[in-house]
Amino acid sequence: MWQTKKLHEVSSYIARGISPKYVGRGGVLVLNQKCIRDHEVNYIEAKRHDASVKSSLSEKLIQVGDVLVNSTGVGTLGRVAQVKEIAEPTVVDSHITIIRPSKDIFDLYFFGWVMIAIEDLVKEMGSGASGQTELSRAEFKQIKISYPESFSEQQRIVKILDEVFEGVEQAKKNAEKNLKNSRELFESYLLNVFTNPGDDWEMKKLGEVCEGVEYGSSAKSKEEGKVPVLRMGNIQNGRFDWDKLVYSDTDSEIEKYLLKHNDVLFNRTNSPALVGKTAIYKSEMPAIFAGYLIRIHRKENLLDADYLNYYLNCDIARDYGKTVTISSVNQANINGKKLKSYPIPVPPLKEQKIIVAKFDELSEQTKKLEAIYKQKIANLDELKKSVLKKAFAGEL
């Protein structure tokens, strides 16, 4: 026999966490939003709360079987994880809600699966400004939960779900590994070409095969306008992503910074991991470029644009960039002078074009493989949702 009740009717405790006073050492362990991912509690990102107020936290300490739900944030809202072990007294911060199931109603791990099953529903309940969404506590408590009254039936379902999800997760890991391997194979091919130059190749500094470099527009962009202004966020995998565009209406800026076919743009300022990303413009639509990007004016009789783009995106160039980066807090910069110092192997122009054709062919094959593996991963995620739906419709 299955029952359907509201969440607050089948929970012994529902509450947000504390507003912590963080300390470097000692104190009580505090879980935050980053600690909840892929239905697991990860303690690596945890911080510590002032131990002097530990005595007032007894009712806020999490227990084995508690389900933690991210209650605020964009991208993190609604993430669910069940506490399965506790190494020391631990609390959560105010961005997380603790749900403790009634032990006379639920097998603890069945309740964990219940909450995972409604994760998408919880995510849809978020409201607020675009920069921050929040879970309505009143609505959250009214969510309907279906469950079999029999503990043995709950445990039977848990066993099935554990076995199915273990198999699905292993298949997903295999697909993700294959996806990673396909990317690494392509990068390995690039490295092999660039580190094994031919007899007629010359090692140059980038500044020797360029007329110069040019910083982009510093004018303020608009939500609408005549032409898009490409920014660092639009650089994705060597090409431009034309989503989330801003625009310019200023004729003088458009005339000065209008992109030409095969312009190569280098991202000079970003996080340390992303500075140096490069993309090539293929006349997708008229556009200009923003000040955090550098346009490289190559000598067209010496340097092929696609060859340059492949090279600047490979590990050799990215590793060199790390040696000339000027870093500050969470920000890194490679200026035009440093960019012109990049060493680059330069084959004859005709050979560059042959190399690019091979890179393009392998890149296309890699993209096809990636699409297959990404689809497998998506299918496995859908399978998990389908199994959960059947489980809580009483169809397992």
PDB file of N, CA, C and O in Angstrom, residues 27-96:
ATOM      1  N   GLY A  27      37.117  24.623  15.701  1.00  0.00           N
ATOM      2  CA  GLY A  27      35.719  24.903  15.433  1.00  0.00           C
ATOM      3  C   GLY A  27      34.955  23.721  14.893  1.00  0.00           C
ATOM      4  O   GLY A  27      35.433  22.597  14.832  1.00  0.00           O
ATOM      5  N   VAL A  28      33.754  24.019  14.444  1.00  0.00           N
ATOM      6  CA  VAL A  28      32.826  23.007  13.947  1.00  0.00           C
ATOM      7  C   VAL A  28      32.852  23.019  12.422  1.00  0.00           C
ATOM      8  O   VAL A  28      32.848  24.078  11.792  1.00  0.00           O
ATOM      9  N   LEU A  29      32.876  21.843  11.832  1.00  0.00           N
ATOM     10  CA  LEU A  29      32.886  21.728  10.378  1.00  0.00           C
ATOM     11  C   LEU A  29      31.569  22.269   9.809  1.00  0.00           C
ATOM     12  O   LEU A  29      30.491  21.962  10.321  1.00  0.00           O
ATOM     13  N   VAL A  30      31.665  23.068   8.736  1.00  0.00           N
ATOM     14  CA  VAL A  30      30.486  23.667   8.100  1.00  0.00           C
ATOM     15  C   VAL A  30      30.456  23.284   6.622  1.00  0.00           C
ATOM     16  O   VAL A  30      31.401  23.559   5.878  1.00  0.00           O
ATOM     17  N   LEU A  31      29.368  22.664   6.193  1.00  0.00           N
ATOM     18  CA  LEU A  31      29.177  22.334   4.779  1.00  0.00           C
ATOM     19  C   LEU A  31      28.506  23.494   4.070  1.00  0.00           C
ATOM     20  O   LEU A  31      27.618  24.144   4.618  1.00  0.00           O
ATOM     21  N   ASN A  32      28.929  23.749   2.827  1.00  0.00           N
ATOM     22  CA  ASN A  32      28.326  24.801   2.016  1.00  0.00           C
ATOM     23  C   ASN A  32      27.825  24.217   0.701  1.00  0.00           C
ATOM     24  O   ASN A  32      27.920  23.005   0.477  1.00  0.00           O
ATOM     25  N   GLN A  33      27.335  25.093  -0.175  1.00  0.00           N
ATOM     26  CA  GLN A  33      26.740  24.623  -1.430  1.00  0.00           C
ATOM     27  C   GLN A  33      27.700  23.797  -2.277  1.00  0.00           C
ATOM     28  O   GLN A  33      27.290  22.849  -2.944  1.00  0.00           O
ATOM     29  N   LYS A  34      28.986  24.156  -2.247  1.00  0.00           N
ATOM     30  CA  LYS A  34      29.965  23.434  -3.061  1.00  0.00           C
ATOM     31  C   LYS A  34      30.159  22.000  -2.582  1.00  0.00           C
ATOM     32  O   LYS A  34      30.699  21.171  -3.312  1.00  0.00           O
ATOM     33  N   CYS A  35      29.720  21.718  -1.358  1.00  0.00           N
ATOM     34  CA  CYS A  35      29.899  20.377  -0.789  1.00  0.00           C
ATOM     35  C   CYS A  35      28.855  19.387  -1.287  1.00  0.00           C
ATOM     36  O   CYS A  35      28.940  18.193  -0.995  1.00  0.00           O
ATOM     37  N   ILE A  36      27.841  19.882  -1.994  1.00  0.00           N
ATOM     38  CA  ILE A  36      26.762  19.011  -2.468  1.00  0.00           C
ATOM     39  C   ILE A  36      26.829  18.942  -3.987  1.00  0.00           C
ATOM     40  O   ILE A  36      26.543  19.914  -4.679  1.00  0.00           O
ATOM     41  N   ARG A  37      27.211  17.786  -4.493  1.00  0.00           N
ATOM     42  CA  ARG A  37      27.357  17.608  -5.941  1.00  0.00           C
ATOM     43  C   ARG A  37      27.227  16.130  -6.290  1.00  0.00           C
ATOM     44  O   ARG A  37      27.735  15.272  -5.575  1.00  0.00           O
ATOM     45  N   ASP A  38      26.507  15.863  -7.374  1.00  0.00           N
ATOM     46  CA  ASP A  38      26.343  14.485  -7.862  1.00  0.00           C
ATOM     47  C   ASP A  38      25.798  13.559  -6.775  1.00  0.00           C
ATOM     48  O   ASP A  38      26.212  12.406  -6.658  1.00  0.00           O
ATOM     49  N   HIS A  39      24.881  14.094  -5.960  1.00  0.00           N
ATOM     50  CA  HIS A  39      24.190  13.324  -4.915  1.00  0.00           C
ATOM     51  C   HIS A  39      25.136  12.789  -3.843  1.00  0.00           C
ATOM     52  O   HIS A  39      24.836  11.807  -3.182  1.00  0.00           O
ATOM     53  N   GLU A  40      26.278  13.457  -3.700  1.00  0.00           N
ATOM     54  CA  GLU A  40      27.243  13.071  -2.682  1.00  0.00           C
ATOM     55  C   GLU A  40      27.596  14.283  -1.828  1.00  0.00           C
ATOM     56  O   GLU A  40      27.536  15.420  -2.284  1.00  0.00           O
ATOM     57  N   VAL A  41      27.968  14.013  -0.563  1.00  0.00           N
ATOM     58  CA  VAL A  41      28.476  15.064   0.313  1.00  0.00           C
ATOM     59  C   VAL A  41      29.991  15.048   0.235  1.00  0.00           C
ATOM     60  O   VAL A  41      30.625  14.045   0.555  1.00  0.00           O
ATOM     61  N   ASN A  42      30.566  16.162  -0.234  1.00  0.00           N
ATOM     62  CA  ASN A  42      32.005  16.277  -0.405  1.00  0.00           C
ATOM     63  C   ASN A  42      32.543  17.225   0.669  1.00  0.00           C
ATOM     64  O   ASN A  42      32.183  18.396   0.714  1.00  0.00           O
ATOM     65  N   TYR A  43      33.420  16.712   1.513  1.00  0.00           N
ATOM     66  CA  TYR A  43      33.914  17.506   2.637  1.00  0.00           C
ATOM     67  C   TYR A  43      35.138  18.356   2.287  1.00  0.00           C
ATOM     68  O   TYR A  43      35.591  19.160   3.104  1.00  0.00           O
ATOM     69  N   ILE A  44      35.656  18.222   1.071  1.00  0.00           N
ATOM     70  CA  ILE A  44      36.870  18.947   0.699  1.00  0.00           C
ATOM     71  C   ILE A  44      36.652  20.458   0.749  1.00  0.00           C
ATOM     72  O   ILE A  44      37.537  21.221   1.159  1.00  0.00           O
ATOM     73  N   GLU A  45      35.459  20.911   0.326  1.00  0.00           N
ATOM     74  CA  GLU A  45      35.175  22.350   0.273  1.00  0.00           C
ATOM     75  C   GLU A  45      34.633  22.896   1.601  1.00  0.00           C
ATOM     76  O   GLU A  45      34.306  24.074   1.706  1.00  0.00           O
ATOM     77  N   ALA A  46      34.519  22.043   2.624  1.00  0.00           N
ATOM     78  CA  ALA A  46      33.959  22.483   3.912  1.00  0.00           C
ATOM     79  C   ALA A  46      34.887  23.482   4.598  1.00  0.00           C
ATOM     80  O   ALA A  46      36.100  23.478   4.397  1.00  0.00           O
ATOM     81  N   LYS A  47      34.278  24.332   5.428  1.00  0.00           N
ATOM     82  CA  LYS A  47      35.038  25.310   6.211  1.00  0.00           C
ATOM     83  C   LYS A  47      34.759  25.050   7.695  1.00  0.00           C
ATOM     84  O   LYS A  47      34.132  24.063   8.055  1.00  0.00           O
ATOM     85  N   ARG A  48      35.210  25.986   8.558  1.00  0.00           N
ATOM     86  CA  ARG A  48      35.028  25.788  10.001  1.00  0.00           C
ATOM     87  C   ARG A  48      34.425  27.011  10.656  1.00  0.00           C
ATOM     88  O   ARG A  48      34.748  28.144  10.323  1.00  0.00           O
ATOM     89  N   HIS A  49      33.537  26.720  11.632  1.00  0.00           N
ATOM     90  CA  HIS A  49      32.801  27.746  12.367  1.00  0.00           C
ATOM     91  C   HIS A  49      33.381  27.895  13.773  1.00  0.00           C
ATOM     92  O   HIS A  49      33.801  26.914  14.390  1.00  0.00           O
ATOM     93  N   ASP A  50      33.389  29.102  14.290  1.00  0.00           N
ATOM     94  CA  ASP A  50      33.960  29.425  15.590  1.00  0.00           C
ATOM     95  C   ASP A  50      33.522  28.441  16.676  1.00  0.00           C
ATOM     96  O   ASP A  50      32.333  28.311  16.968  1.00  0.00           O
ATOM     97  N   ALA A  51      34.472  27.762  17.300  1.00  0.00           N
ATOM     98  CA  ALA A  51      34.176  26.726  18.296  1.00  0.00           C
ATOM     99  C   ALA A  51      33.568  27.291  19.563  1.00  0.00           C
ATOM    100  O   ALA A  51      32.930  26.564  20.330  1.00  0.00           O
ATOM    101  N   SER A  52      33.734  28.584  19.811  1.00  0.00           N
ATOM    102  CA  SER A  52      33.243  29.160  21.064  1.00  0.00           C
ATOM    103  C   SER A  52      31.720  29.147  21.155  1.00  0.00           C
ATOM    104  O   SER A  52      31.157  29.262  22.241  1.00  0.00           O
ATOM    105  N   VAL A  53      31.031  28.991  20.010  1.00  0.00           N
ATOM    106  CA  VAL A  53      29.568  28.950  20.043  1.00  0.00           C
ATOM    107  C   VAL A  53      29.050  27.540  19.761  1.00  0.00           C
ATOM    108  O   VAL A  53      27.887  27.346  19.440  1.00  0.00           O
ATOM    109  N   LYS A  54      29.913  26.557  19.892  1.00  0.00           N
ATOM    110  CA  LYS A  54      29.556  25.173  19.594  1.00  0.00           C
ATOM    111  C   LYS A  54      28.389  24.689  20.437  1.00  0.00           C
ATOM    112  O   LYS A  54      27.519  23.956  19.966  1.00  0.00           O
ATOM    113  N   SER A  55      28.315  25.127  21.714  1.00  0.00           N
ATOM    114  CA  SER A  55      27.276  24.628  22.620  1.00  0.00           C
ATOM    115  C   SER A  55      25.876  24.982  22.167  1.00  0.00           C
ATOM    116  O   SER A  55      24.914  24.315  22.518  1.00  0.00           O
ATOM    117  N   SER A  56      25.738  26.041  21.367  1.00  0.00           N
ATOM    118  CA  SER A  56      24.410  26.464  20.916  1.00  0.00           C
ATOM    119  C   SER A  56      23.996  25.779  19.622  1.00  0.00           C
ATOM    120  O   SER A  56      22.938  26.085  19.073  1.00  0.00           O
ATOM    121  N   LEU A  57      24.813  24.845  19.136  1.00  0.00           N
ATOM    122  CA  LEU A  57      24.548  24.246  17.820  1.00  0.00           C
ATOM    123  C   LEU A  57      24.013  22.827  17.896  1.00  0.00           C
ATOM    124  O   LEU A  57      23.848  22.193  16.868  1.00  0.00           O
ATOM    125  N   SER A  58      23.724  22.340  19.083  1.00  0.00           N
ATOM    126  CA  SER A  58      23.387  20.926  19.212  1.00  0.00           C
ATOM    127  C   SER A  58      22.248  20.507  18.294  1.00  0.00           C
ATOM    128  O   SER A  58      22.310  19.453  17.654  1.00  0.00           O
ATOM    129  N   GLU A  59      21.217  21.296  18.197  1.00  0.00           N
ATOM    130  CA  GLU A  59      20.079  20.905  17.349  1.00  0.00           C
ATOM    131  C   GLU A  59      20.353  21.138  15.870  1.00  0.00           C
ATOM    132  O   GLU A  59      19.602  20.671  15.017  1.00  0.00           O
ATOM    133  N   LYS A  60      21.430  21.857  15.552  1.00  0.00           N
ATOM    134  CA  LYS A  60      21.771  22.143  14.152  1.00  0.00           C
ATOM    135  C   LYS A  60      22.750  21.118  13.565  1.00  0.00           C
ATOM    136  O   LYS A  60      23.015  21.122  12.364  1.00  0.00           O
ATOM    137  N   LEU A  61      23.293  20.249  14.406  1.00  0.00           N
ATOM    138  CA  LEU A  61      24.244  19.260  13.910  1.00  0.00           C
ATOM    139  C   LEU A  61      23.541  18.251  13.024  1.00  0.00           C
ATOM    140  O   LEU A  61      22.456  17.758  13.351  1.00  0.00           O
ATOM    141  N   ILE A  62      24.149  17.933  11.883  1.00  0.00           N
ATOM    142  CA  ILE A  62      23.528  16.972  10.973  1.00  0.00           C
ATOM    143  C   ILE A  62      23.671  15.557  11.518  1.00  0.00           C
ATOM    144  O   ILE A  62      24.565  15.270  12.327  1.00  0.00           O
ATOM    145  N   GLN A  63      22.780  14.678  11.048  1.00  0.00           N
ATOM    146  CA  GLN A  63      22.779  13.288  11.473  1.00  0.00           C
ATOM    147  C   GLN A  63      22.817  12.382  10.240  1.00  0.00           C
ATOM    148  O   GLN A  63      22.422  12.794   9.138  1.00  0.00           O
ATOM    149  N   VAL A  64      23.287  11.156  10.428  1.00  0.00           N
ATOM    150  CA  VAL A  64      23.251  10.172   9.345  1.00  0.00           C
ATOM    151  C   VAL A  64      21.802   9.969   8.915  1.00  0.00           C
ATOM    152  O   VAL A  64      20.914   9.806   9.753  1.00  0.00           O
ATOM    153  N   GLY A  65      21.563  10.017   7.618  1.00  0.00           N
ATOM    154  CA  GLY A  65      20.208   9.888   7.084  1.00  0.00           C
ATOM    155  C   GLY A  65      19.597  11.212   6.691  1.00  0.00           C
ATOM    156  O   GLY A  65      18.640  11.248   5.904  1.00  0.00           O
ATOM    157  N   ASP A  66      20.129  12.325   7.222  1.00  0.00           N
ATOM    158  CA  ASP A  66      19.632  13.646   6.820  1.00  0.00           C
ATOM    159  C   ASP A  66      19.858  13.849   5.327  1.00  0.00           C
ATOM    160  O   ASP A  66      20.865  13.403   4.767  1.00  0.00           O
ATOM    161  N   VAL A  67      18.919  14.529   4.703  1.00  0.00           N
ATOM    162  CA  VAL A  67      19.083  14.918   3.304  1.00  0.00           C
ATOM    163  C   VAL A  67      19.353  16.422   3.266  1.00  0.00           C
ATOM    164  O   VAL A  67      18.641  17.197   3.893  1.00  0.00           O
ATOM    165  N   LEU A  68      20.391  16.812   2.558  1.00  0.00           N
ATOM    166  CA  LEU A  68      20.786  18.209   2.443  1.00  0.00           C
ATOM    167  C   LEU A  68      20.387  18.722   1.065  1.00  0.00           C
ATOM    168  O   LEU A  68      20.641  18.066   0.053  1.00  0.00           O
ATOM    169  N   VAL A  69      19.737  19.884   1.046  1.00  0.00           N
ATOM    170  CA  VAL A  69      19.265  20.467  -0.211  1.00  0.00           C
ATOM    171  C   VAL A  69      19.814  21.882  -0.351  1.00  0.00           C
ATOM    172  O   VAL A  69      19.608  22.720   0.534  1.00  0.00           O
ATOM    173  N   ASN A  70      20.504  22.145  -1.451  1.00  0.00           N
ATOM    174  CA  ASN A  70      20.943  23.521  -1.715  1.00  0.00           C
ATOM    175  C   ASN A  70      19.714  24.391  -1.947  1.00  0.00           C
ATOM    176  O   ASN A  70      18.908  24.113  -2.846  1.00  0.00           O
ATOM    177  N   SER A  71      19.579  25.447  -1.169  1.00  0.00           N
ATOM    178  CA  SER A  71      18.345  26.233  -1.175  1.00  0.00           C
ATOM    179  C   SER A  71      18.476  27.586  -1.842  1.00  0.00           C
ATOM    180  O   SER A  71      17.499  28.329  -1.934  1.00  0.00           O
ATOM    181  N   THR A  72      19.666  27.949  -2.290  1.00  0.00           N
ATOM    182  CA  THR A  72      19.860  29.210  -2.999  1.00  0.00           C
ATOM    183  C   THR A  72      20.873  29.005  -4.113  1.00  0.00           C
ATOM    184  O   THR A  72      21.578  27.996  -4.166  1.00  0.00           O
ATOM    185  N   GLY A  73      20.942  29.980  -5.007  1.00  0.00           N
ATOM    186  CA  GLY A  73      21.993  29.972  -6.008  1.00  0.00           C
ATOM    187  C   GLY A  73      21.506  29.644  -7.403  1.00  0.00           C
ATOM    188  O   GLY A  73      20.445  29.054  -7.591  1.00  0.00           O
ATOM    189  N   VAL A  74      22.282  30.080  -8.378  1.00  0.00           N
ATOM    190  CA  VAL A  74      22.013  29.763  -9.777  1.00  0.00           C
ATOM    191  C   VAL A  74      22.919  28.611 -10.176  1.00  0.00           C
ATOM    192  O   VAL A  74      24.128  28.701 -10.083  1.00  0.00           O
ATOM    193  N   GLY A  75      22.331  27.507 -10.601  1.00  0.00           N
ATOM    194  CA  GLY A  75      23.121  26.331 -10.973  1.00  0.00           C
ATOM    195  C   GLY A  75      23.297  25.349  -9.839  1.00  0.00           C
ATOM    196  O   GLY A  75      23.504  24.161 -10.070  1.00  0.00           O
ATOM    197  N   THR A  76      23.220  25.832  -8.596  1.00  0.00           N
ATOM    198  CA  THR A  76      23.368  24.937  -7.441  1.00  0.00           C
ATOM    199  C   THR A  76      22.032  24.656  -6.759  1.00  0.00           C
ATOM    200  O   THR A  76      21.920  23.694  -6.014  1.00  0.00           O
ATOM    201  N   LEU A  77      21.024  25.500  -7.018  1.00  0.00           N
ATOM    202  CA  LEU A  77      19.729  25.348  -6.357  1.00  0.00           C
ATOM    203  C   LEU A  77      19.135  23.962  -6.597  1.00  0.00           C
ATOM    204  O   LEU A  77      19.089  23.478  -7.720  1.00  0.00           O
ATOM    205  N   GLY A  78      18.694  23.318  -5.520  1.00  0.00           N
ATOM    206  CA  GLY A  78      17.996  22.050  -5.631  1.00  0.00           C
ATOM    207  C   GLY A  78      18.879  20.826  -5.590  1.00  0.00           C
ATOM    208  O   GLY A  78      18.367  19.702  -5.548  1.00  0.00           O
ATOM    209  N   ARG A  79      20.175  20.991  -5.610  1.00  0.00           N
ATOM    210  CA  ARG A  79      21.050  19.820  -5.523  1.00  0.00           C
ATOM    211  C   ARG A  79      20.803  19.093  -4.202  1.00  0.00           C
ATOM    212  O   ARG A  79      20.674  19.705  -3.147  1.00  0.00           O
ATOM    213  N   VAL A  80      20.784  17.765  -4.289  1.00  0.00           N
ATOM    214  CA  VAL A  80      20.414  16.921  -3.147  1.00  0.00           C
ATOM    215  C   VAL A  80      21.530  15.929  -2.840  1.00  0.00           C
ATOM    216  O   VAL A  80      22.142  15.376  -3.754  1.00  0.00           O
ATOM    217  N   ALA A  81      21.771  15.721  -1.565  1.00  0.00           N
ATOM    218  CA  ALA A  81      22.709  14.664  -1.144  1.00  0.00           C
ATOM    219  C   ALA A  81      22.292  14.164   0.232  1.00  0.00           C
ATOM    220  O   ALA A  81      21.819  14.945   1.065  1.00  0.00           O
ATOM    221  N   GLN A  82      22.443  12.867   0.464  1.00  0.00           N
ATOM    222  CA  GLN A  82      22.117  12.295   1.770  1.00  0.00           C
ATOM    223  C   GLN A  82      23.394  12.052   2.568  1.00  0.00           C
ATOM    224  O   GLN A  82      24.401  11.592   2.037  1.00  0.00           O
ATOM    225  N   VAL A  83      23.326  12.379   3.856  1.00  0.00           N
ATOM    226  CA  VAL A  83      24.459  12.163   4.752  1.00  0.00           C
ATOM    227  C   VAL A  83      24.523  10.673   5.100  1.00  0.00           C
ATOM    228  O   VAL A  83      23.595  10.133   5.700  1.00  0.00           O
ATOM    229  N   LYS A  84      25.616  10.023   4.736  1.00  0.00           N
ATOM    230  CA  LYS A  84      25.749   8.583   4.988  1.00  0.00           C
ATOM    231  C   LYS A  84      26.808   8.256   6.034  1.00  0.00           C
ATOM    232  O   LYS A  84      26.858   7.138   6.533  1.00  0.00           O
ATOM    233  N   GLU A  85      27.646   9.224   6.335  1.00  0.00           N
ATOM    234  CA  GLU A  85      28.629   9.052   7.407  1.00  0.00           C
ATOM    235  C   GLU A  85      29.053  10.426   7.914  1.00  0.00           C
ATOM    236  O   GLU A  85      29.039  11.403   7.169  1.00  0.00           O
ATOM    237  N   ILE A  86      29.413  10.488   9.188  1.00  0.00           N
ATOM    238  CA  ILE A  86      29.843  11.738   9.802  1.00  0.00           C
ATOM    239  C   ILE A  86      31.103  11.459  10.610  1.00  0.00           C
ATOM    240  O   ILE A  86      31.083  10.657  11.547  1.00  0.00           O
ATOM    241  N   ALA A  87      32.190  12.122  10.262  1.00  0.00           N
ATOM    242  CA  ALA A  87      33.455  11.877  10.944  1.00  0.00           C
ATOM    243  C   ALA A  87      33.610  12.719  12.205  1.00  0.00           C
ATOM    244  O   ALA A  87      34.337  12.353  13.123  1.00  0.00           O
ATOM    245  N   GLU A  88      32.916  13.864  12.256  1.00  0.00           N
ATOM    246  CA  GLU A  88      33.004  14.774  13.392  1.00  0.00           C
ATOM    247  C   GLU A  88      31.759  15.658  13.400  1.00  0.00           C
ATOM    248  O   GLU A  88      31.032  15.716  12.405  1.00  0.00           O
ATOM    249  N   PRO A  89      31.492  16.366  14.511  1.00  0.00           N
ATOM    250  CA  PRO A  89      30.319  17.251  14.550  1.00  0.00           C
ATOM    251  C   PRO A  89      30.329  18.221  13.371  1.00  0.00           C
ATOM    252  O   PRO A  89      31.328  18.890  13.117  1.00  0.00           O
ATOM    253  N   THR A  90      29.203  18.268  12.657  1.00  0.00           N
ATOM    254  CA  THR A  90      29.133  19.042  11.417  1.00  0.00           C
ATOM    255  C   THR A  90      27.795  19.762  11.316  1.00  0.00           C
ATOM    256  O   THR A  90      26.753  19.209  11.667  1.00  0.00           O
ATOM    257  N   VAL A  91      27.839  21.005  10.821  1.00  0.00           N
ATOM    258  CA  VAL A  91      26.632  21.770  10.544  1.00  0.00           C
ATOM    259  C   VAL A  91      26.649  22.174   9.070  1.00  0.00           C
ATOM    260  O   VAL A  91      27.600  21.884   8.346  1.00  0.00           O
ATOM    261  N   VAL A  92      25.579  22.842   8.639  1.00  0.00           N
ATOM    262  CA  VAL A  92      25.531  23.378   7.283  1.00  0.00           C
ATOM    263  C   VAL A  92      25.301  24.876   7.381  1.00  0.00           C
ATOM    264  O   VAL A  92      24.813  25.372   8.404  1.00  0.00           O
ATOM    265  N   ASP A  93      25.635  25.604   6.314  1.00  0.00           N
ATOM    266  CA  ASP A  93      25.398  27.046   6.355  1.00  0.00           C
ATOM    267  C   ASP A  93      23.960  27.351   5.933  1.00  0.00           C
ATOM    268  O   ASP A  93      23.181  26.443   5.597  1.00  0.00           O
ATOM    269  N   SER A  94      23.613  28.623   5.940  1.00  0.00           N
ATOM    270  CA  SER A  94      22.217  29.025   5.740  1.00  0.00           C
ATOM    271  C   SER A  94      21.731  28.861   4.310  1.00  0.00           C
ATOM    272  O   SER A  94      20.549  29.079   4.032  1.00  0.00           O
ATOM    273  N   HIS A  95      22.612  28.473   3.402  1.00  0.00           N
ATOM    274  CA  HIS A  95      22.195  28.236   2.018  1.00  0.00           C
ATOM    275  C   HIS A  95      21.737  26.794   1.797  1.00  0.00           C
ATOM    276  O   HIS A  95      21.380  26.416   0.685  1.00  0.00           O
ATOM    277  N   ILE A  96      21.777  25.999   2.851  1.00  0.00           N
ATOM    278  CA  ILE A  96      21.399  24.589   2.760  1.00  0.00           C
ATOM    279  C   ILE A  96      20.259  24.304   3.734  1.00  0.00           C
ATOM    280  O   ILE A  96      20.253  24.800   4.863  1.00  0.00           O
TER     281      ILE A  96
END
